[in-house]
PDB file of C-alpha atoms and ligand atoms in Angstrom:
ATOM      1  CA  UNK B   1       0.000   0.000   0.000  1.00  0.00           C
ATOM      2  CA  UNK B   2       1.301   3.435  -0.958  1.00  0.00           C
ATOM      3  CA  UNK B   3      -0.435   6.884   0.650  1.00  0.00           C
ATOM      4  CA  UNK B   4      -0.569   9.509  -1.773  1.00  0.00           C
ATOM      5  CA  UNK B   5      -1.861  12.716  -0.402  1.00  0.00           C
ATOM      6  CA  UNK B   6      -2.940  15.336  -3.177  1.00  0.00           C
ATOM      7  CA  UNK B   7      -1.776  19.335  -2.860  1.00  0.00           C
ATOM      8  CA  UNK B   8      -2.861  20.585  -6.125  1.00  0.00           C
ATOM      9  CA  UNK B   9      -2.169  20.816  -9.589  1.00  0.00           C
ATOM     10  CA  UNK B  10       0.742  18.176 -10.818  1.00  0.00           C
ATOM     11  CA  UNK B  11       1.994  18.383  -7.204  1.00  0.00           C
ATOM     12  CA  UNK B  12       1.275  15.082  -4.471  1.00  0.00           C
ATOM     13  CA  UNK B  13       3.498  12.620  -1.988  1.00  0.00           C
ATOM     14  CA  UNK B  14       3.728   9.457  -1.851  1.00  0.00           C
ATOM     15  CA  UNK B  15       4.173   7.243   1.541  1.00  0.00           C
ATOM     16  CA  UNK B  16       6.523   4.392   0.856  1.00  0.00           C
ATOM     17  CA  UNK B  17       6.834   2.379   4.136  1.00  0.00           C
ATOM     18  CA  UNK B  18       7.500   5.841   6.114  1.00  0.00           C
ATOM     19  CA  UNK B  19       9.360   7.398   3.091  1.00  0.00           C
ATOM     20  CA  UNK B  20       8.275  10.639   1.811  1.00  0.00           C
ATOM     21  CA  UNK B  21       8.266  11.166  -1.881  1.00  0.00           C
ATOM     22  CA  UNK B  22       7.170  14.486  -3.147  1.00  0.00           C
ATOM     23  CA  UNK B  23       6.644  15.079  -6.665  1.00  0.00           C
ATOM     24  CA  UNK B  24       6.653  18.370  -9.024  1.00  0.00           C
ATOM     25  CA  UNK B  25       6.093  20.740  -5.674  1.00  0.00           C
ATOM     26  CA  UNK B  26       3.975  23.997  -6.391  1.00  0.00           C
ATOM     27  CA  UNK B  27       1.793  24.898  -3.813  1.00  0.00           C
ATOM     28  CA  UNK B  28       2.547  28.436  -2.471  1.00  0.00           C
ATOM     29  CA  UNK B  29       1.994  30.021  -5.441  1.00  0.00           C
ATOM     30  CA  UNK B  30      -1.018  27.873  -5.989  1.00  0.00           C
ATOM     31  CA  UNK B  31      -4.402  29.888  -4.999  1.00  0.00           C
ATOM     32  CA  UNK B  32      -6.374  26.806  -5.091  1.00  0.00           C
ATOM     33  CA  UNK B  33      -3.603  25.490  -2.477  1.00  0.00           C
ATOM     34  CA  UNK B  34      -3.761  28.691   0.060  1.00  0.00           C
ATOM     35  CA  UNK B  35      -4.667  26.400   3.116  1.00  0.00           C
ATOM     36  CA  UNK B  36      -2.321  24.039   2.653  1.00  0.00           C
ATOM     37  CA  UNK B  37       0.940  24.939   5.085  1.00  0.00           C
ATOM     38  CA  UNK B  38       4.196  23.377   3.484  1.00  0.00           C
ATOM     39  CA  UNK B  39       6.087  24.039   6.729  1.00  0.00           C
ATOM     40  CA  UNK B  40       4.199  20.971   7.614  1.00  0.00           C
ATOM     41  CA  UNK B  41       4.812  18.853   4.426  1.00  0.00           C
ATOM     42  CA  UNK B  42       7.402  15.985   5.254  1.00  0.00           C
ATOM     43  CA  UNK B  43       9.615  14.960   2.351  1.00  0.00           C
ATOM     44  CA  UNK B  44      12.971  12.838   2.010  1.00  0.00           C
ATOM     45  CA  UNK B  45      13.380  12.814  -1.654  1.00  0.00           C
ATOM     46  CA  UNK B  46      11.943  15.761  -3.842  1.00  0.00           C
ATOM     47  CA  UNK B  47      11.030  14.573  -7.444  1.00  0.00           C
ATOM     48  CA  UNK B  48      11.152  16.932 -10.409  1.00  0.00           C
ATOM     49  CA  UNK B  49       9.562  15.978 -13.817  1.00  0.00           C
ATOM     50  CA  UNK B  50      10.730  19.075 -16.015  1.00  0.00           C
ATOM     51  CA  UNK B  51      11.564  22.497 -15.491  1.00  0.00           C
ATOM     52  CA  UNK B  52       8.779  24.764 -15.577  1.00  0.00           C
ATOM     53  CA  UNK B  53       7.723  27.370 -12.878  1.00  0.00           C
ATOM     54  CA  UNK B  54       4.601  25.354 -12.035  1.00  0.00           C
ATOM     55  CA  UNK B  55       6.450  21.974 -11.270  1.00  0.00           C
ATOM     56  CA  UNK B  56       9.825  23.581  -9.106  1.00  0.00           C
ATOM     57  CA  UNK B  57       8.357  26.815  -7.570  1.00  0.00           C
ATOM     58  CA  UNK B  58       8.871  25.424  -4.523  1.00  0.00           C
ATOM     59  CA  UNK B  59      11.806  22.912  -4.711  1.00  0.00           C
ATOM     60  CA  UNK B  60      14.394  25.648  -2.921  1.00  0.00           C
ATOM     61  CA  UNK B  61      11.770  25.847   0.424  1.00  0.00           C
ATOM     62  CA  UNK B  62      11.282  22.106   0.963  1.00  0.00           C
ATOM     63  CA  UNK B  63      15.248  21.304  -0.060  1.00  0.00           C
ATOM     64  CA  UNK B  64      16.281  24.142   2.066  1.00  0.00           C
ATOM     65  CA  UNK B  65      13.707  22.911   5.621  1.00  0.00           C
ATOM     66  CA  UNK B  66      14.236  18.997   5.144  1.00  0.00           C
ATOM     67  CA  UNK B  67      17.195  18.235   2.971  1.00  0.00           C
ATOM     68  CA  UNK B  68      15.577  16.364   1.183  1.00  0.00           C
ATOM     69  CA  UNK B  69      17.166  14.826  -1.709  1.00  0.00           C
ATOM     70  CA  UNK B  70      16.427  15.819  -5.505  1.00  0.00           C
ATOM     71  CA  UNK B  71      16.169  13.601  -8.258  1.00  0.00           C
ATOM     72  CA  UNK B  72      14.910  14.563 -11.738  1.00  0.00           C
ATOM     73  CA  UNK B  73      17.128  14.790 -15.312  1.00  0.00           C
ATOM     74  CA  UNK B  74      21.149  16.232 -15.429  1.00  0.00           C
ATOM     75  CA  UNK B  75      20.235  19.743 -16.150  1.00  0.00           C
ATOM     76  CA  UNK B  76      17.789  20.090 -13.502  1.00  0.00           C
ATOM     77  CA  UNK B  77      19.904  18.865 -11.015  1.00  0.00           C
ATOM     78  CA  UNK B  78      22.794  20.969 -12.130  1.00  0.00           C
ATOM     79  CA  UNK B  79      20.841  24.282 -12.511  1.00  0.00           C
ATOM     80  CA  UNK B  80      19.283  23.745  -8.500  1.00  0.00           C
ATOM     81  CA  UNK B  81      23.220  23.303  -7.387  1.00  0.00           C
ATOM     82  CA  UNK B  82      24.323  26.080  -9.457  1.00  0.00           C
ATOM     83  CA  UNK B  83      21.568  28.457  -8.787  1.00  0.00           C
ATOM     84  CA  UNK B  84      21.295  27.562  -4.990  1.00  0.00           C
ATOM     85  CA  UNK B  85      23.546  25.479  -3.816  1.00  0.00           C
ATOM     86  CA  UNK B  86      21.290  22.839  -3.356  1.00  0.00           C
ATOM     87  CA  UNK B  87      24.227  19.798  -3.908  1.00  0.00           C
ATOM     88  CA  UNK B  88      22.049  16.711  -2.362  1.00  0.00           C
ATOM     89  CA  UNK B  89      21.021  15.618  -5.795  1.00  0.00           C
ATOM     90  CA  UNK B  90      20.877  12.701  -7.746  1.00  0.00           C
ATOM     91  CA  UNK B  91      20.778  12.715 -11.674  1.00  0.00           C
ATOM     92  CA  UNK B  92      19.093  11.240 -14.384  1.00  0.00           C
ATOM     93  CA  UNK B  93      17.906  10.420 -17.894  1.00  0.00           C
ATOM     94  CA  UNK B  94      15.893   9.034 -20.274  1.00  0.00           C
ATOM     95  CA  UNK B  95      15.788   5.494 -19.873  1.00  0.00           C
ATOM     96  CA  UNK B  96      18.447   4.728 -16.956  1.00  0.00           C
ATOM     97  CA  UNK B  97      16.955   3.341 -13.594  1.00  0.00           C
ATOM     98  CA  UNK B  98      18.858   3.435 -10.246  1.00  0.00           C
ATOM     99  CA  UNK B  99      17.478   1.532  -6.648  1.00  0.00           C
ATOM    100  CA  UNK B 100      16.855   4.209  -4.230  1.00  0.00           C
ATOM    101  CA  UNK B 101      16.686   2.960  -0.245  1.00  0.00           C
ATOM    102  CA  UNK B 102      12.601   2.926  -1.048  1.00  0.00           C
ATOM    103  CA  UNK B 103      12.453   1.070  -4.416  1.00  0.00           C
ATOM    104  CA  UNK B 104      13.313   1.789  -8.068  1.00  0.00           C
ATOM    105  CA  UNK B 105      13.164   5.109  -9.847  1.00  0.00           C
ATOM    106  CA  UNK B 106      13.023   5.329 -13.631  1.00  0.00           C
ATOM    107  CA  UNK B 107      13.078   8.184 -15.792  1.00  0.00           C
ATOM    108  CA  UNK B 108      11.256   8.033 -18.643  1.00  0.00           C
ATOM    109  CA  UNK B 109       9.979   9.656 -21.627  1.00  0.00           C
ATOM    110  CA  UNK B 110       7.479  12.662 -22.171  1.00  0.00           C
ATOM    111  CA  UNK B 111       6.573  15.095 -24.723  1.00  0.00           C
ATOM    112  CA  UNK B 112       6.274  18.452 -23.514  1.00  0.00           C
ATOM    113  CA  UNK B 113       9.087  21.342 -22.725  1.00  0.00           C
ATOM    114  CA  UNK B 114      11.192  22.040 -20.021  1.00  0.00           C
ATOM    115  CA  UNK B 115      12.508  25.528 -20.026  1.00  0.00           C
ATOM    116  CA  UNK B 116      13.455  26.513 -16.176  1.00  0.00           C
ATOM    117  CA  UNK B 117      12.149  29.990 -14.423  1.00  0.00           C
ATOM    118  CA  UNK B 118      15.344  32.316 -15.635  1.00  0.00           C
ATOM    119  CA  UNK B 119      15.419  31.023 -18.930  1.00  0.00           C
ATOM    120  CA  UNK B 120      18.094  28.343 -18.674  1.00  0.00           C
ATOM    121  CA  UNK B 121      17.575  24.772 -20.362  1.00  0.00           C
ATOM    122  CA  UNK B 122      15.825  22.146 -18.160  1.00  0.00           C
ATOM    123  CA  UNK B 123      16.975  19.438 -20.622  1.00  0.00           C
ATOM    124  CA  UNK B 124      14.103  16.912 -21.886  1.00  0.00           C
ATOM    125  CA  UNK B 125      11.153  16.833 -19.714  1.00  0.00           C
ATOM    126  CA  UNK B 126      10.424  13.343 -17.973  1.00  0.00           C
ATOM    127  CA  UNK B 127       8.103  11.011 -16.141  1.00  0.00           C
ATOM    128  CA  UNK B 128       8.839   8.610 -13.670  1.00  0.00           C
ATOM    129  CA  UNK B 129       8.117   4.807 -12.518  1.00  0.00           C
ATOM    130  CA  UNK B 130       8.057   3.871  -9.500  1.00  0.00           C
ATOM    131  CA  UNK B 131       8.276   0.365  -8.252  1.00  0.00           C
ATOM    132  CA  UNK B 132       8.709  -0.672  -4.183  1.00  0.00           C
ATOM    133  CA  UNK B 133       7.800  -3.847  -2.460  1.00  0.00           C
ATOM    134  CA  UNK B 134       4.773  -1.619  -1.690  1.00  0.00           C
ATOM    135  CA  UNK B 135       3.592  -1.287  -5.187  1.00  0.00           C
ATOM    136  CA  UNK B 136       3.863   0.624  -8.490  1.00  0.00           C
ATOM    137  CA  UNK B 137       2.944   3.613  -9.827  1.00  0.00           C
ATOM    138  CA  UNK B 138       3.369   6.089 -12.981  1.00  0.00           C
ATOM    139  CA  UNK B 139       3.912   9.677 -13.002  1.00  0.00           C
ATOM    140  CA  UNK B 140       3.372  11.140 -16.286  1.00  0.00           C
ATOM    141  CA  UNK B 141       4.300  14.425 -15.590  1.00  0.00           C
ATOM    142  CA  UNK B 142       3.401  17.058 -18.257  1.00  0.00           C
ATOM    143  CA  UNK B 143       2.659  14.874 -21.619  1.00  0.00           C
ATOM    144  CA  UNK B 144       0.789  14.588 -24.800  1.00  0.00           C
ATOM    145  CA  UNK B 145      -0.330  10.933 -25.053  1.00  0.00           C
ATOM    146  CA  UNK B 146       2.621   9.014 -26.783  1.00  0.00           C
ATOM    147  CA  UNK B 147       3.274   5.303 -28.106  1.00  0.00           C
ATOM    148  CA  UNK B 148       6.086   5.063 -25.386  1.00  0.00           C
ATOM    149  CA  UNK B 149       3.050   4.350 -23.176  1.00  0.00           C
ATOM    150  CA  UNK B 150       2.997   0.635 -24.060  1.00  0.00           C
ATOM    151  CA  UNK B 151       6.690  -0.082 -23.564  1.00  0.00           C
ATOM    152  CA  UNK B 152       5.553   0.988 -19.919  1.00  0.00           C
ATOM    153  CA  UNK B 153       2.608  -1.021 -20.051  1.00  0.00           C
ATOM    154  CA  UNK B 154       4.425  -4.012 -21.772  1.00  0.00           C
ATOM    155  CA  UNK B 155       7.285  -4.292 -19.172  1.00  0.00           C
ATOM    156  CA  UNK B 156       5.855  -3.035 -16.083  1.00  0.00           C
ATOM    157  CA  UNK B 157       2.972  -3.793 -13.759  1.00  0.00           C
ATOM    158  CA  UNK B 158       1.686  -0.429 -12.762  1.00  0.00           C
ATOM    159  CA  UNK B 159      -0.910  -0.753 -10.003  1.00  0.00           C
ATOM    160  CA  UNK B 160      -1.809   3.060 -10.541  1.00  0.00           C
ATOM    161  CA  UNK B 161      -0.957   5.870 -12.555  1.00  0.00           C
ATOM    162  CA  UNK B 162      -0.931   9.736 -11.713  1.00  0.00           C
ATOM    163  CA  UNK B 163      -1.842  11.380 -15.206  1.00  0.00           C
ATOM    164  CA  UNK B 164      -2.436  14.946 -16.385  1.00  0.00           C
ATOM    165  CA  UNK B 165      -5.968  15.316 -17.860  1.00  0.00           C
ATOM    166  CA  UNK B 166      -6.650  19.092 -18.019  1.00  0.00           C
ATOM    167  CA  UNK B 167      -5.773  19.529 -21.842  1.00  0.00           C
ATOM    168  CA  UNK B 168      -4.089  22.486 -23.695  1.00  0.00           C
ATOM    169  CA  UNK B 169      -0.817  22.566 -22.186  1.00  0.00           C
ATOM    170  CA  UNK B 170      -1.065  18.377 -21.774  1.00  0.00           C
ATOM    171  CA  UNK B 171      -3.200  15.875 -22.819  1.00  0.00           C
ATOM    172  CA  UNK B 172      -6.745  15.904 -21.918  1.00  0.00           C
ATOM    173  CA  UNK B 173      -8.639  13.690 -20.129  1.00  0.00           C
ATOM    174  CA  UNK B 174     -10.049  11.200 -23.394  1.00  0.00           C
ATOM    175  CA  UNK B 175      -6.299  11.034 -24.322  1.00  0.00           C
ATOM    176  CA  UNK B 176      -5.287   9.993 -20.584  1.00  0.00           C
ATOM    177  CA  UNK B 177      -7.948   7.035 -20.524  1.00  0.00           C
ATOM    178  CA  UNK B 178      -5.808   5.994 -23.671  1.00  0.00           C
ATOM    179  CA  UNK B 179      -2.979   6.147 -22.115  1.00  0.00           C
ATOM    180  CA  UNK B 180      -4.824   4.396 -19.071  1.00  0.00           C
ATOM    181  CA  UNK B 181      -4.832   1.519 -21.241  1.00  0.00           C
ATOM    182  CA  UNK B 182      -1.349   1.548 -22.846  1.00  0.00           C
ATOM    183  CA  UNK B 183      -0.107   1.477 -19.580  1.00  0.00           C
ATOM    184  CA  UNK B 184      -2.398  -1.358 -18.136  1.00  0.00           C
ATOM    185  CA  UNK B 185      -3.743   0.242 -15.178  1.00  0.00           C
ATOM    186  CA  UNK B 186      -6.682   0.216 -13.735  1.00  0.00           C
ATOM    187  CA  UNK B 187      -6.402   3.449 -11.235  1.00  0.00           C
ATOM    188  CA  UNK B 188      -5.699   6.884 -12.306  1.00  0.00           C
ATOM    189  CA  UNK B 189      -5.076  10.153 -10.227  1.00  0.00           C
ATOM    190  CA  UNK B 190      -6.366  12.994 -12.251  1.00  0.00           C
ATOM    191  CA  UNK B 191      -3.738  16.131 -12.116  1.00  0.00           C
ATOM    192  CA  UNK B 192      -2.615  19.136 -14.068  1.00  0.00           C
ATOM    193  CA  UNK B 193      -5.953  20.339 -14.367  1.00  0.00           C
ATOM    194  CA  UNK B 194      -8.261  23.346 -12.684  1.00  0.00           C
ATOM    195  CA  UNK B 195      -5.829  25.359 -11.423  1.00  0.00           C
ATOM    196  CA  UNK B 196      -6.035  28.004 -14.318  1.00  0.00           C
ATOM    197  CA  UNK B 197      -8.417  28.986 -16.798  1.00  0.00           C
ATOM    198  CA  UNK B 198      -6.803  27.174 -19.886  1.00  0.00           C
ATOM    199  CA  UNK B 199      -7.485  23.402 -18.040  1.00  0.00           C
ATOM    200  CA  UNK B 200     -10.516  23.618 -16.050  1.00  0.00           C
ATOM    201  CA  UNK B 201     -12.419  20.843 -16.873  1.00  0.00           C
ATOM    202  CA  UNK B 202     -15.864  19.134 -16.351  1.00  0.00           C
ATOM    203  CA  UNK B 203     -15.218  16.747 -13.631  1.00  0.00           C
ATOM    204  CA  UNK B 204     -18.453  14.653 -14.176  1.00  0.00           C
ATOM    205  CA  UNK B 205     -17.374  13.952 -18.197  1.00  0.00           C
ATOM    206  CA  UNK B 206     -13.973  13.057 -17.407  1.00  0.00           C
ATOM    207  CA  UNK B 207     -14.917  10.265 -14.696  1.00  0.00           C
ATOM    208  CA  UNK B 208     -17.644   8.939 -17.212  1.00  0.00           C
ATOM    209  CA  UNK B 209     -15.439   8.832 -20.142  1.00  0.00           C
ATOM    210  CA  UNK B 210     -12.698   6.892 -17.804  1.00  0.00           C
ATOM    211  CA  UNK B 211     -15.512   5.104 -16.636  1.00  0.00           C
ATOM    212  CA  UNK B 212     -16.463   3.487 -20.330  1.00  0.00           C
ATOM    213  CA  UNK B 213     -12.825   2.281 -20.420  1.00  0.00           C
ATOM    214  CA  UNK B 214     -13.852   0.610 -17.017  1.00  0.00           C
ATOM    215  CA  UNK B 215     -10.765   2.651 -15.039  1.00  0.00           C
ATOM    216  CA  UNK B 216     -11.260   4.980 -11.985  1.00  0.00           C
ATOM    217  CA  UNK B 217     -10.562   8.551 -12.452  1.00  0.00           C
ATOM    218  CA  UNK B 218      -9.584   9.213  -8.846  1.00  0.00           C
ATOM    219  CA  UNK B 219     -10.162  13.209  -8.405  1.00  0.00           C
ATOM    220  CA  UNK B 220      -8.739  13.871  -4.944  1.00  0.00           C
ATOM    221  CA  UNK B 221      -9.662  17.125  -3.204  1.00  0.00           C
ATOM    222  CA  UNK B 222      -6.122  19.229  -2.387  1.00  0.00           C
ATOM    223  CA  UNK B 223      -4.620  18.290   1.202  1.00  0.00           C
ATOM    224  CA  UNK B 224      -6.663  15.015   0.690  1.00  0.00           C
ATOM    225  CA  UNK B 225      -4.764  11.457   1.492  1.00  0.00           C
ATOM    226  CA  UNK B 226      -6.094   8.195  -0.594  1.00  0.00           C
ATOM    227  CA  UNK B 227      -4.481   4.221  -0.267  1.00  0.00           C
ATOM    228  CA  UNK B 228      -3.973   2.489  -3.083  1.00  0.00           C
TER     229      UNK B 228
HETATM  230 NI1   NI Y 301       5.024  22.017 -17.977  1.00  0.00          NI
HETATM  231 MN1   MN Y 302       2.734  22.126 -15.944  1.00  0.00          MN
END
């Protein structure tokens, strides 16, 4: 069993046996986030998909308050040490895989951008797979729907999958039940949507058109925990 508790937009932790994972952290600047306290927010290893201000805002105040360890692609990495002499970092790519203390990170594919706040390049932007004696998951991060989908699908058993469904800047929600099913999963966590006016979307329609593919669109509400 793996605890994922929601904080808005593509940003969420995951519980690994007492582990804190947090992925793509933006809450502060999130108005949709406003009572959720960060000072609070545990994490041991801080998990960056691709550059952009909505997915590293705030990296610097969790790395700086609990050390936490960052692990996204080379640039990324570089640019936080360089920038802010955040050094506890461990770096990727496309592809490789390393064993972490709480299970197996890999970095895979997306198709999307990754340009980082001041302009500098944030190299190729990512996803990642997670597997722990605890279970499996996928993290999209910011994608279109892509045929690299099935490779996941093919050669990993992924008991859930976070995708983005709010459309424009990723795919929308029909295109994430298609991935849904590339990746064999029968669990999704709806993100990357609502939190601006370009991906609100109609909540109802996206759990019925998930629902015809017979998956779960899971739509937490932000600050709320879910088991899976
Ligand atoms: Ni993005
Ligand atoms: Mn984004």
């Amino acid at each position: 069993m793996i605890k994922i508790t929601f904080y808005g937009h593509g940003c969420f932790k995951a519980d690994i046996d007492g582990t804190h994972l947090l992925f793509d952290p933006f809450i502060t600047p999130n108005e949709k986030a406003s009572h959720i306290d960060i000072s609070t927010i545990p994490a041991d290893y801080i998990l960056i998909s691709h550059g952009h201000e909505d997915h590293v805002a705030d990296v610097k105040r969790f790395a700086d308050r609990t050390g936490a360890k960052l692990i996204s692609n080379f640039e990324i990495i570089s640019w936080f040490d360089k920038s802010f002499g955040i050094s506890n970092g461990h770096p990727m790519n496309h592809g490789g895989s390393w064993n972490f203390d709480f299970g197996k990170v890999k970095y895979v594919n997306a198709i999307h951008s990754s340009t980082l706040p001041d302009g500098s390049s944030g190299g190729n932007p990512g996803g990642f797979i997670i597997e722990s004696k605890h279970g499996n998951f996928y993290y999209a991060g910011d994608t279109a729907l892509h045929m690299d989908m099935q490779l996941i699908g093919q050669y990993h058993s992924i008991d859930f999958a976070l995708l983005p469904i709010g459309d424009n800047f990723t795919m929308g929600y029909e295109d994430a039940t298609i991935a849904a099913e590339m990746v064999k999963t029968k669990n999704v966590i709806g993100l990357h949507y609502d939190t601006f006016g370009f991906i609100e979307i109609d909540h109802t329609k996206a759990k019925e058109a998930f629902k015809k593919k017979n998956v779960t669109l899971l739509l937490p509400e932000i600050g709320e925990e879910i088991n899976l």
